[in-house]
């Protein structure tokens, strides 16, 4: 279900000497497995060179749609939100740079991580007063934070299958995301979210264009909720997972035919 070498690559240089042993372990596990479950088609490509395509199945992350759903609470005008680890992969310095050019907007960043002190210093040194680092919040409080915001911002460098993005979509937020692996498989551009390039101008324009059409904003948010309920709800994914575990594959379609 997961890749040991991908995890080591994310943790960085101190563990880089373990990368090739992990690669061999990954291949051995793929070859020995009766069924392989992957969260995205991109991750499935890691396995297809070492296993029959007939035993590779899609099993995305799920979200509790009873908890993460639109709430009837007043939104804060022009409030953006980002939920993530404070890690280089999440591209937060670029997001801070974007916010310098959007003084009429505010951004809340929820999460903790190794870049916390560096990012707070960057914010202070550049007088970026419209960004607030919230830190970690209780899981059950997260839907309220999401529902207070008008849009979710997620221009990360690379992803697996980000659960925070699914949770934001489930709450009805229009999401502005980078057009990268792990995200572009989840977002139908202009329909269930907005995809942008990894540069300040593209992210800024995506935010401004989205907020310029409130009717379309609402439509994208509603489409996102329906998309998550159909594809990533807990009941849908757990039913699929149980069938894979039990080997009940008659009505299951392999990822690669």
PDB file of C-alpha atoms in Angstrom:
ATOM      1  CA  UNK A   1       0.000   0.000   0.000  1.00  0.00           C
ATOM      2  CA  UNK A   2       2.879   2.344   0.627  1.00  0.00           C
ATOM      3  CA  UNK A   3       6.418   2.699  -0.598  1.00  0.00           C
ATOM      4  CA  UNK A   4       9.297   2.496   1.874  1.00  0.00           C
ATOM      5  CA  UNK A   5      11.683   4.247  -0.505  1.00  0.00           C
ATOM      6  CA  UNK A   6       9.243   7.120  -1.113  1.00  0.00           C
ATOM      7  CA  UNK A   7       9.018   7.615   2.646  1.00  0.00           C
ATOM      8  CA  UNK A   8      12.819   7.637   3.007  1.00  0.00           C
ATOM      9  CA  UNK A   9      13.146  10.143   0.163  1.00  0.00           C
ATOM     10  CA  UNK A  10      10.731  12.479   1.952  1.00  0.00           C
ATOM     11  CA  UNK A  11      12.679  12.285   5.235  1.00  0.00           C
ATOM     12  CA  UNK A  12      15.812  13.317   3.343  1.00  0.00           C
ATOM     13  CA  UNK A  13      19.547  12.932   3.440  1.00  0.00           C
ATOM     14  CA  UNK A  14      20.159  11.354   6.877  1.00  0.00           C
ATOM     15  CA  UNK A  15      18.399   8.222   5.629  1.00  0.00           C
ATOM     16  CA  UNK A  16      19.507   8.286   1.974  1.00  0.00           C
ATOM     17  CA  UNK A  17      21.882   5.324   2.447  1.00  0.00           C
ATOM     18  CA  UNK A  18      18.795   3.152   3.057  1.00  0.00           C
ATOM     19  CA  UNK A  19      17.165   4.104  -0.244  1.00  0.00           C
ATOM     20  CA  UNK A  20      18.449   1.204  -2.387  1.00  0.00           C
ATOM     21  CA  UNK A  21      17.833  -1.528   0.240  1.00  0.00           C
ATOM     22  CA  UNK A  22      14.322  -0.092   0.580  1.00  0.00           C
ATOM     23  CA  UNK A  23      13.937  -0.202  -3.205  1.00  0.00           C
ATOM     24  CA  UNK A  24      14.768  -3.935  -3.182  1.00  0.00           C
ATOM     25  CA  UNK A  25      12.319  -4.545  -0.327  1.00  0.00           C
ATOM     26  CA  UNK A  26       9.609  -2.717  -2.283  1.00  0.00           C
ATOM     27  CA  UNK A  27      10.202  -4.861  -5.376  1.00  0.00           C
ATOM     28  CA  UNK A  28      10.223  -8.099  -3.356  1.00  0.00           C
ATOM     29  CA  UNK A  29       6.959  -7.158  -1.626  1.00  0.00           C
ATOM     30  CA  UNK A  30       5.339  -6.315  -4.974  1.00  0.00           C
ATOM     31  CA  UNK A  31       6.428  -9.622  -6.518  1.00  0.00           C
ATOM     32  CA  UNK A  32       5.194 -11.710  -3.549  1.00  0.00           C
ATOM     33  CA  UNK A  33       1.853  -9.931  -3.101  1.00  0.00           C
ATOM     34  CA  UNK A  34      -1.370 -11.564  -4.293  1.00  0.00           C
ATOM     35  CA  UNK A  35      -3.066  -8.170  -4.566  1.00  0.00           C
ATOM     36  CA  UNK A  36      -1.531  -4.687  -4.727  1.00  0.00           C
ATOM     37  CA  UNK A  37      -3.494  -1.624  -3.597  1.00  0.00           C
ATOM     38  CA  UNK A  38      -2.303   1.854  -4.582  1.00  0.00           C
ATOM     39  CA  UNK A  39      -3.725   5.243  -3.659  1.00  0.00           C
ATOM     40  CA  UNK A  40      -3.258   6.829  -7.109  1.00  0.00           C
ATOM     41  CA  UNK A  41      -2.554   5.700 -10.688  1.00  0.00           C
ATOM     42  CA  UNK A  42       0.861   7.377 -10.467  1.00  0.00           C
ATOM     43  CA  UNK A  43       1.788   5.148  -7.515  1.00  0.00           C
ATOM     44  CA  UNK A  44       0.499   2.171  -9.510  1.00  0.00           C
ATOM     45  CA  UNK A  45       3.138   2.837 -12.154  1.00  0.00           C
ATOM     46  CA  UNK A  46       5.791   1.996  -9.512  1.00  0.00           C
ATOM     47  CA  UNK A  47       4.403  -1.527  -9.325  1.00  0.00           C
ATOM     48  CA  UNK A  48       3.484  -2.302 -12.909  1.00  0.00           C
ATOM     49  CA  UNK A  49       7.056  -3.062 -13.972  1.00  0.00           C
ATOM     50  CA  UNK A  50       7.373  -5.784 -11.321  1.00  0.00           C
ATOM     51  CA  UNK A  51       3.913  -7.358 -11.168  1.00  0.00           C
ATOM     52  CA  UNK A  52       1.027  -8.434 -13.339  1.00  0.00           C
ATOM     53  CA  UNK A  53      -1.246  -5.496 -14.084  1.00  0.00           C
ATOM     54  CA  UNK A  54      -4.225  -7.726 -13.240  1.00  0.00           C
ATOM     55  CA  UNK A  55      -3.414  -7.658  -9.519  1.00  0.00           C
ATOM     56  CA  UNK A  56      -2.999  -3.865  -9.141  1.00  0.00           C
ATOM     57  CA  UNK A  57      -6.109  -2.092  -7.790  1.00  0.00           C
ATOM     58  CA  UNK A  58      -6.906   1.494  -6.874  1.00  0.00           C
ATOM     59  CA  UNK A  59      -7.554   2.079  -3.159  1.00  0.00           C
ATOM     60  CA  UNK A  60      -7.507   5.818  -2.375  1.00  0.00           C
ATOM     61  CA  UNK A  61      -7.543   7.404   1.063  1.00  0.00           C
ATOM     62  CA  UNK A  62     -10.989   7.971   2.502  1.00  0.00           C
ATOM     63  CA  UNK A  63     -12.557  10.806   4.466  1.00  0.00           C
ATOM     64  CA  UNK A  64     -15.259  10.709   7.141  1.00  0.00           C
ATOM     65  CA  UNK A  65     -18.000  12.624   5.334  1.00  0.00           C
ATOM     66  CA  UNK A  66     -20.107  12.670   8.516  1.00  0.00           C
ATOM     67  CA  UNK A  67     -17.414  14.836  10.119  1.00  0.00           C
ATOM     68  CA  UNK A  68     -16.021  16.685   7.095  1.00  0.00           C
ATOM     69  CA  UNK A  69     -19.011  18.305   5.436  1.00  0.00           C
ATOM     70  CA  UNK A  70     -20.350  21.806   4.735  1.00  0.00           C
ATOM     71  CA  UNK A  71     -21.518  23.532   7.913  1.00  0.00           C
ATOM     72  CA  UNK A  72     -24.065  26.287   8.228  1.00  0.00           C
ATOM     73  CA  UNK A  73     -21.646  28.834   9.699  1.00  0.00           C
ATOM     74  CA  UNK A  74     -20.656  32.293   8.508  1.00  0.00           C
ATOM     75  CA  UNK A  75     -17.460  32.418   6.468  1.00  0.00           C
ATOM     76  CA  UNK A  76     -14.702  34.963   7.019  1.00  0.00           C
ATOM     77  CA  UNK A  77     -14.472  37.237   4.006  1.00  0.00           C
ATOM     78  CA  UNK A  78     -11.443  36.532   1.755  1.00  0.00           C
ATOM     79  CA  UNK A  79     -10.044  33.951   4.175  1.00  0.00           C
ATOM     80  CA  UNK A  80      -7.805  31.270   2.644  1.00  0.00           C
ATOM     81  CA  UNK A  81      -6.675  28.158   4.498  1.00  0.00           C
ATOM     82  CA  UNK A  82      -3.877  25.610   4.093  1.00  0.00           C
ATOM     83  CA  UNK A  83      -3.547  22.423   6.161  1.00  0.00           C
ATOM     84  CA  UNK A  84      -0.214  20.632   5.912  1.00  0.00           C
ATOM     85  CA  UNK A  85       3.083  19.681   7.515  1.00  0.00           C
ATOM     86  CA  UNK A  86       5.545  22.554   7.601  1.00  0.00           C
ATOM     87  CA  UNK A  87       7.914  20.703   5.289  1.00  0.00           C
ATOM     88  CA  UNK A  88       9.839  21.717   2.137  1.00  0.00           C
ATOM     89  CA  UNK A  89       7.574  19.504   0.012  1.00  0.00           C
ATOM     90  CA  UNK A  90       4.607  21.770   0.810  1.00  0.00           C
ATOM     91  CA  UNK A  91       6.100  24.856  -0.899  1.00  0.00           C
ATOM     92  CA  UNK A  92       5.059  27.222   1.902  1.00  0.00           C
ATOM     93  CA  UNK A  93       7.742  29.912   1.225  1.00  0.00           C
ATOM     94  CA  UNK A  94       6.193  30.433  -2.217  1.00  0.00           C
ATOM     95  CA  UNK A  95       2.732  30.694  -0.628  1.00  0.00           C
ATOM     96  CA  UNK A  96       4.053  33.387   1.712  1.00  0.00           C
ATOM     97  CA  UNK A  97       5.479  35.206  -1.299  1.00  0.00           C
ATOM     98  CA  UNK A  98       2.062  35.052  -2.995  1.00  0.00           C
ATOM     99  CA  UNK A  99       0.401  36.577   0.066  1.00  0.00           C
ATOM    100  CA  UNK A 100       2.683  39.622  -0.139  1.00  0.00           C
ATOM    101  CA  UNK A 101       0.813  40.543  -3.339  1.00  0.00           C
ATOM    102  CA  UNK A 102      -2.659  39.841  -1.920  1.00  0.00           C
ATOM    103  CA  UNK A 103      -3.080  42.247   1.025  1.00  0.00           C
ATOM    104  CA  UNK A 104      -6.862  42.016   0.779  1.00  0.00           C
ATOM    105  CA  UNK A 105      -6.717  38.288   1.630  1.00  0.00           C
ATOM    106  CA  UNK A 106      -5.823  36.467   4.837  1.00  0.00           C
ATOM    107  CA  UNK A 107      -4.316  32.994   5.093  1.00  0.00           C
ATOM    108  CA  UNK A 108      -4.416  30.548   7.996  1.00  0.00           C
ATOM    109  CA  UNK A 109      -1.865  27.714   7.933  1.00  0.00           C
ATOM    110  CA  UNK A 110      -2.685  24.751  10.172  1.00  0.00           C
ATOM    111  CA  UNK A 111       0.040  22.246  10.956  1.00  0.00           C
ATOM    112  CA  UNK A 112       3.488  21.828  12.435  1.00  0.00           C
ATOM    113  CA  UNK A 113       6.835  20.600  11.172  1.00  0.00           C
ATOM    114  CA  UNK A 114      10.578  21.129  10.814  1.00  0.00           C
ATOM    115  CA  UNK A 115      10.265  24.455   8.951  1.00  0.00           C
ATOM    116  CA  UNK A 116       8.141  26.157  11.611  1.00  0.00           C
ATOM    117  CA  UNK A 117      10.790  28.548  12.999  1.00  0.00           C
ATOM    118  CA  UNK A 118      12.195  29.302   9.537  1.00  0.00           C
ATOM    119  CA  UNK A 119       8.756  30.130   8.136  1.00  0.00           C
ATOM    120  CA  UNK A 120       7.813  32.343  11.082  1.00  0.00           C
ATOM    121  CA  UNK A 121      11.096  34.238  10.627  1.00  0.00           C
ATOM    122  CA  UNK A 122      10.437  34.568   6.869  1.00  0.00           C
ATOM    123  CA  UNK A 123       6.994  35.973   7.599  1.00  0.00           C
ATOM    124  CA  UNK A 124       8.393  38.462  10.123  1.00  0.00           C
ATOM    125  CA  UNK A 125      11.376  39.548   8.003  1.00  0.00           C
ATOM    126  CA  UNK A 126       9.118  40.303   5.025  1.00  0.00           C
ATOM    127  CA  UNK A 127       6.334  41.951   7.055  1.00  0.00           C
ATOM    128  CA  UNK A 128       3.739  39.487   5.788  1.00  0.00           C
ATOM    129  CA  UNK A 129       0.961  40.374   8.213  1.00  0.00           C
ATOM    130  CA  UNK A 130      -1.895  38.584   6.474  1.00  0.00           C
ATOM    131  CA  UNK A 131      -0.631  35.051   7.259  1.00  0.00           C
ATOM    132  CA  UNK A 132      -1.334  33.316  10.555  1.00  0.00           C
ATOM    133  CA  UNK A 133       0.371  30.092  11.676  1.00  0.00           C
ATOM    134  CA  UNK A 134      -2.227  28.283  13.783  1.00  0.00           C
ATOM    135  CA  UNK A 135      -0.161  25.218  14.676  1.00  0.00           C
ATOM    136  CA  UNK A 136      -1.862  21.886  15.247  1.00  0.00           C
ATOM    137  CA  UNK A 137      -5.542  21.738  16.165  1.00  0.00           C
ATOM    138  CA  UNK A 138      -7.698  18.883  17.523  1.00  0.00           C
ATOM    139  CA  UNK A 139      -8.848  16.698  14.648  1.00  0.00           C
ATOM    140  CA  UNK A 140     -12.516  17.178  15.500  1.00  0.00           C
ATOM    141  CA  UNK A 141     -12.053  20.979  15.302  1.00  0.00           C
ATOM    142  CA  UNK A 142     -10.566  20.914  11.804  1.00  0.00           C
ATOM    143  CA  UNK A 143     -13.927  20.926   9.938  1.00  0.00           C
ATOM    144  CA  UNK A 144     -14.880  24.168  11.698  1.00  0.00           C
ATOM    145  CA  UNK A 145     -11.640  25.851  10.625  1.00  0.00           C
ATOM    146  CA  UNK A 146     -12.180  24.669   7.048  1.00  0.00           C
ATOM    147  CA  UNK A 147     -15.784  25.837   6.959  1.00  0.00           C
ATOM    148  CA  UNK A 148     -14.864  29.326   8.149  1.00  0.00           C
ATOM    149  CA  UNK A 149     -12.560  29.763   5.124  1.00  0.00           C
ATOM    150  CA  UNK A 150     -13.664  30.634   1.597  1.00  0.00           C
ATOM    151  CA  UNK A 151     -11.021  28.602  -0.266  1.00  0.00           C
ATOM    152  CA  UNK A 152      -8.254  26.050   0.303  1.00  0.00           C
ATOM    153  CA  UNK A 153      -4.743  26.680  -1.047  1.00  0.00           C
ATOM    154  CA  UNK A 154      -2.447  23.711  -1.750  1.00  0.00           C
ATOM    155  CA  UNK A 155       0.339  24.450  -4.295  1.00  0.00           C
ATOM    156  CA  UNK A 156       2.657  21.667  -3.097  1.00  0.00           C
ATOM    157  CA  UNK A 157       5.612  20.261  -5.036  1.00  0.00           C
ATOM    158  CA  UNK A 158       4.530  16.608  -5.067  1.00  0.00           C
ATOM    159  CA  UNK A 159       1.950  14.462  -3.286  1.00  0.00           C
ATOM    160  CA  UNK A 160       0.880  10.888  -2.794  1.00  0.00           C
ATOM    161  CA  UNK A 161      -2.861  11.146  -2.140  1.00  0.00           C
ATOM    162  CA  UNK A 162      -3.295  14.095   0.253  1.00  0.00           C
ATOM    163  CA  UNK A 163      -6.027  13.510   2.799  1.00  0.00           C
ATOM    164  CA  UNK A 164      -6.158  17.171   3.829  1.00  0.00           C
ATOM    165  CA  UNK A 165      -7.164  18.064   0.278  1.00  0.00           C
ATOM    166  CA  UNK A 166      -9.986  15.510   0.318  1.00  0.00           C
ATOM    167  CA  UNK A 167     -11.161  16.855   3.687  1.00  0.00           C
ATOM    168  CA  UNK A 168     -11.249  20.416   2.348  1.00  0.00           C
ATOM    169  CA  UNK A 169     -13.195  19.299  -0.731  1.00  0.00           C
ATOM    170  CA  UNK A 170     -15.625  17.385   1.491  1.00  0.00           C
ATOM    171  CA  UNK A 171     -16.315  20.642   3.378  1.00  0.00           C
ATOM    172  CA  UNK A 172     -17.269  22.327   0.112  1.00  0.00           C
ATOM    173  CA  UNK A 173     -14.174  24.481  -0.298  1.00  0.00           C
ATOM    174  CA  UNK A 174     -13.002  25.367  -3.793  1.00  0.00           C
ATOM    175  CA  UNK A 175      -9.370  24.213  -3.776  1.00  0.00           C
ATOM    176  CA  UNK A 176      -6.478  25.872  -5.596  1.00  0.00           C
ATOM    177  CA  UNK A 177      -3.790  23.236  -6.139  1.00  0.00           C
ATOM    178  CA  UNK A 178      -0.596  22.681  -8.061  1.00  0.00           C
ATOM    179  CA  UNK A 179      -0.813  20.616 -11.238  1.00  0.00           C
ATOM    180  CA  UNK A 180       1.486  17.858  -9.952  1.00  0.00           C
ATOM    181  CA  UNK A 181       1.443  14.108  -9.409  1.00  0.00           C
ATOM    182  CA  UNK A 182      -0.862  13.057  -6.599  1.00  0.00           C
ATOM    183  CA  UNK A 183      -3.135  16.079  -7.079  1.00  0.00           C
ATOM    184  CA  UNK A 184      -3.934  16.254 -10.780  1.00  0.00           C
ATOM    185  CA  UNK A 185      -5.530  12.780 -10.535  1.00  0.00           C
ATOM    186  CA  UNK A 186      -7.963  14.156  -7.917  1.00  0.00           C
ATOM    187  CA  UNK A 187      -8.915  17.555  -9.339  1.00  0.00           C
ATOM    188  CA  UNK A 188     -10.957  18.107 -12.487  1.00  0.00           C
ATOM    189  CA  UNK A 189      -9.693  21.573 -13.373  1.00  0.00           C
ATOM    190  CA  UNK A 190     -12.438  24.209 -13.322  1.00  0.00           C
ATOM    191  CA  UNK A 191     -15.013  21.665 -12.149  1.00  0.00           C
ATOM    192  CA  UNK A 192     -13.992  20.183  -8.777  1.00  0.00           C
ATOM    193  CA  UNK A 193     -11.076  22.553  -8.121  1.00  0.00           C
ATOM    194  CA  UNK A 194      -8.465  24.784  -9.756  1.00  0.00           C
ATOM    195  CA  UNK A 195      -5.041  23.620 -10.948  1.00  0.00           C
ATOM    196  CA  UNK A 196      -2.190  26.114 -11.236  1.00  0.00           C
ATOM    197  CA  UNK A 197       1.502  26.148 -12.078  1.00  0.00           C
ATOM    198  CA  UNK A 198       4.260  26.296  -9.485  1.00  0.00           C
ATOM    199  CA  UNK A 199       5.061  29.996  -9.693  1.00  0.00           C
ATOM    200  CA  UNK A 200       3.908  33.034  -7.734  1.00  0.00           C
ATOM    201  CA  UNK A 201       2.050  34.668 -10.626  1.00  0.00           C
ATOM    202  CA  UNK A 202       0.067  31.540 -11.497  1.00  0.00           C
ATOM    203  CA  UNK A 203      -0.998  30.926  -7.890  1.00  0.00           C
ATOM    204  CA  UNK A 204      -1.914  34.579  -7.373  1.00  0.00           C
ATOM    205  CA  UNK A 205      -3.959  34.692 -10.594  1.00  0.00           C
ATOM    206  CA  UNK A 206      -5.745  31.453  -9.685  1.00  0.00           C
ATOM    207  CA  UNK A 207      -6.848  32.971  -6.362  1.00  0.00           C
ATOM    208  CA  UNK A 208      -7.949  36.276  -7.909  1.00  0.00           C
ATOM    209  CA  UNK A 209      -9.797  34.622 -10.796  1.00  0.00           C
ATOM    210  CA  UNK A 210     -11.599  32.257  -8.434  1.00  0.00           C
ATOM    211  CA  UNK A 211     -12.786  35.036  -6.118  1.00  0.00           C
ATOM    212  CA  UNK A 212     -13.796  37.171  -9.087  1.00  0.00           C
ATOM    213  CA  UNK A 213     -16.703  34.810  -9.825  1.00  0.00           C
ATOM    214  CA  UNK A 214     -18.547  33.926  -6.614  1.00  0.00           C
ATOM    215  CA  UNK A 215     -21.192  31.885  -8.442  1.00  0.00           C
ATOM    216  CA  UNK A 216     -18.522  29.677 -10.003  1.00  0.00           C
ATOM    217  CA  UNK A 217     -16.788  29.430  -6.623  1.00  0.00           C
ATOM    218  CA  UNK A 218     -19.966  28.054  -5.093  1.00  0.00           C
ATOM    219  CA  UNK A 219     -20.440  25.645  -7.992  1.00  0.00           C
ATOM    220  CA  UNK A 220     -16.884  24.274  -7.697  1.00  0.00           C
ATOM    221  CA  UNK A 221     -17.356  23.770  -3.947  1.00  0.00           C
ATOM    222  CA  UNK A 222     -20.610  21.879  -4.454  1.00  0.00           C
ATOM    223  CA  UNK A 223     -19.051  19.722  -7.181  1.00  0.00           C
ATOM    224  CA  UNK A 224     -16.133  18.928  -4.852  1.00  0.00           C
ATOM    225  CA  UNK A 225     -18.497  17.668  -2.140  1.00  0.00           C
ATOM    226  CA  UNK A 226     -20.310  15.369  -4.593  1.00  0.00           C
ATOM    227  CA  UNK A 227     -17.012  14.100  -6.021  1.00  0.00           C
ATOM    228  CA  UNK A 228     -15.666  13.184  -2.579  1.00  0.00           C
ATOM    229  CA  UNK A 229     -18.899  11.512  -1.503  1.00  0.00           C
ATOM    230  CA  UNK A 230     -18.888   9.393  -4.650  1.00  0.00           C
ATOM    231  CA  UNK A 231     -15.188   8.489  -4.731  1.00  0.00           C
ATOM    232  CA  UNK A 232     -13.596   8.934  -1.292  1.00  0.00           C
ATOM    233  CA  UNK A 233     -16.250   8.461   1.389  1.00  0.00           C
ATOM    234  CA  UNK A 234     -15.409   6.049   4.201  1.00  0.00           C
ATOM    235  CA  UNK A 235     -18.143   3.552   3.306  1.00  0.00           C
ATOM    236  CA  UNK A 236     -17.145   3.425  -0.373  1.00  0.00           C
ATOM    237  CA  UNK A 237     -13.426   2.911   0.328  1.00  0.00           C
ATOM    238  CA  UNK A 238     -13.820   0.479   3.248  1.00  0.00           C
ATOM    239  CA  UNK A 239     -16.157  -1.697   1.173  1.00  0.00           C
ATOM    240  CA  UNK A 240     -13.533  -1.754  -1.569  1.00  0.00           C
ATOM    241  CA  UNK A 241     -10.759  -2.495   0.929  1.00  0.00           C
ATOM    242  CA  UNK A 242     -12.631  -5.430   2.470  1.00  0.00           C
ATOM    243  CA  UNK A 243     -13.198  -6.962  -0.952  1.00  0.00           C
ATOM    244  CA  UNK A 244      -9.486  -6.697  -1.732  1.00  0.00           C
ATOM    245  CA  UNK A 245      -8.508  -8.269   1.601  1.00  0.00           C
ATOM    246  CA  UNK A 246     -10.974 -11.136   1.170  1.00  0.00           C
ATOM    247  CA  UNK A 247      -9.987 -11.669  -2.456  1.00  0.00           C
ATOM    248  CA  UNK A 248     -13.539 -10.962  -3.648  1.00  0.00           C
ATOM    249  CA  UNK A 249     -12.389  -9.491  -6.954  1.00  0.00           C
ATOM    250  CA  UNK A 250     -15.132 -10.579  -9.358  1.00  0.00           C
ATOM    251  CA  UNK A 251     -16.687  -7.109  -9.578  1.00  0.00           C
ATOM    252  CA  UNK A 252     -13.404  -5.228  -9.075  1.00  0.00           C
ATOM    253  CA  UNK A 253     -11.690  -3.652 -12.076  1.00  0.00           C
ATOM    254  CA  UNK A 254      -7.856  -3.619 -12.054  1.00  0.00           C
ATOM    255  CA  UNK A 255      -6.244  -0.205 -12.342  1.00  0.00           C
ATOM    256  CA  UNK A 256      -4.425  -1.201 -15.540  1.00  0.00           C
ATOM    257  CA  UNK A 257      -6.359  -3.426 -17.920  1.00  0.00           C
TER     258      UNK A 257
END
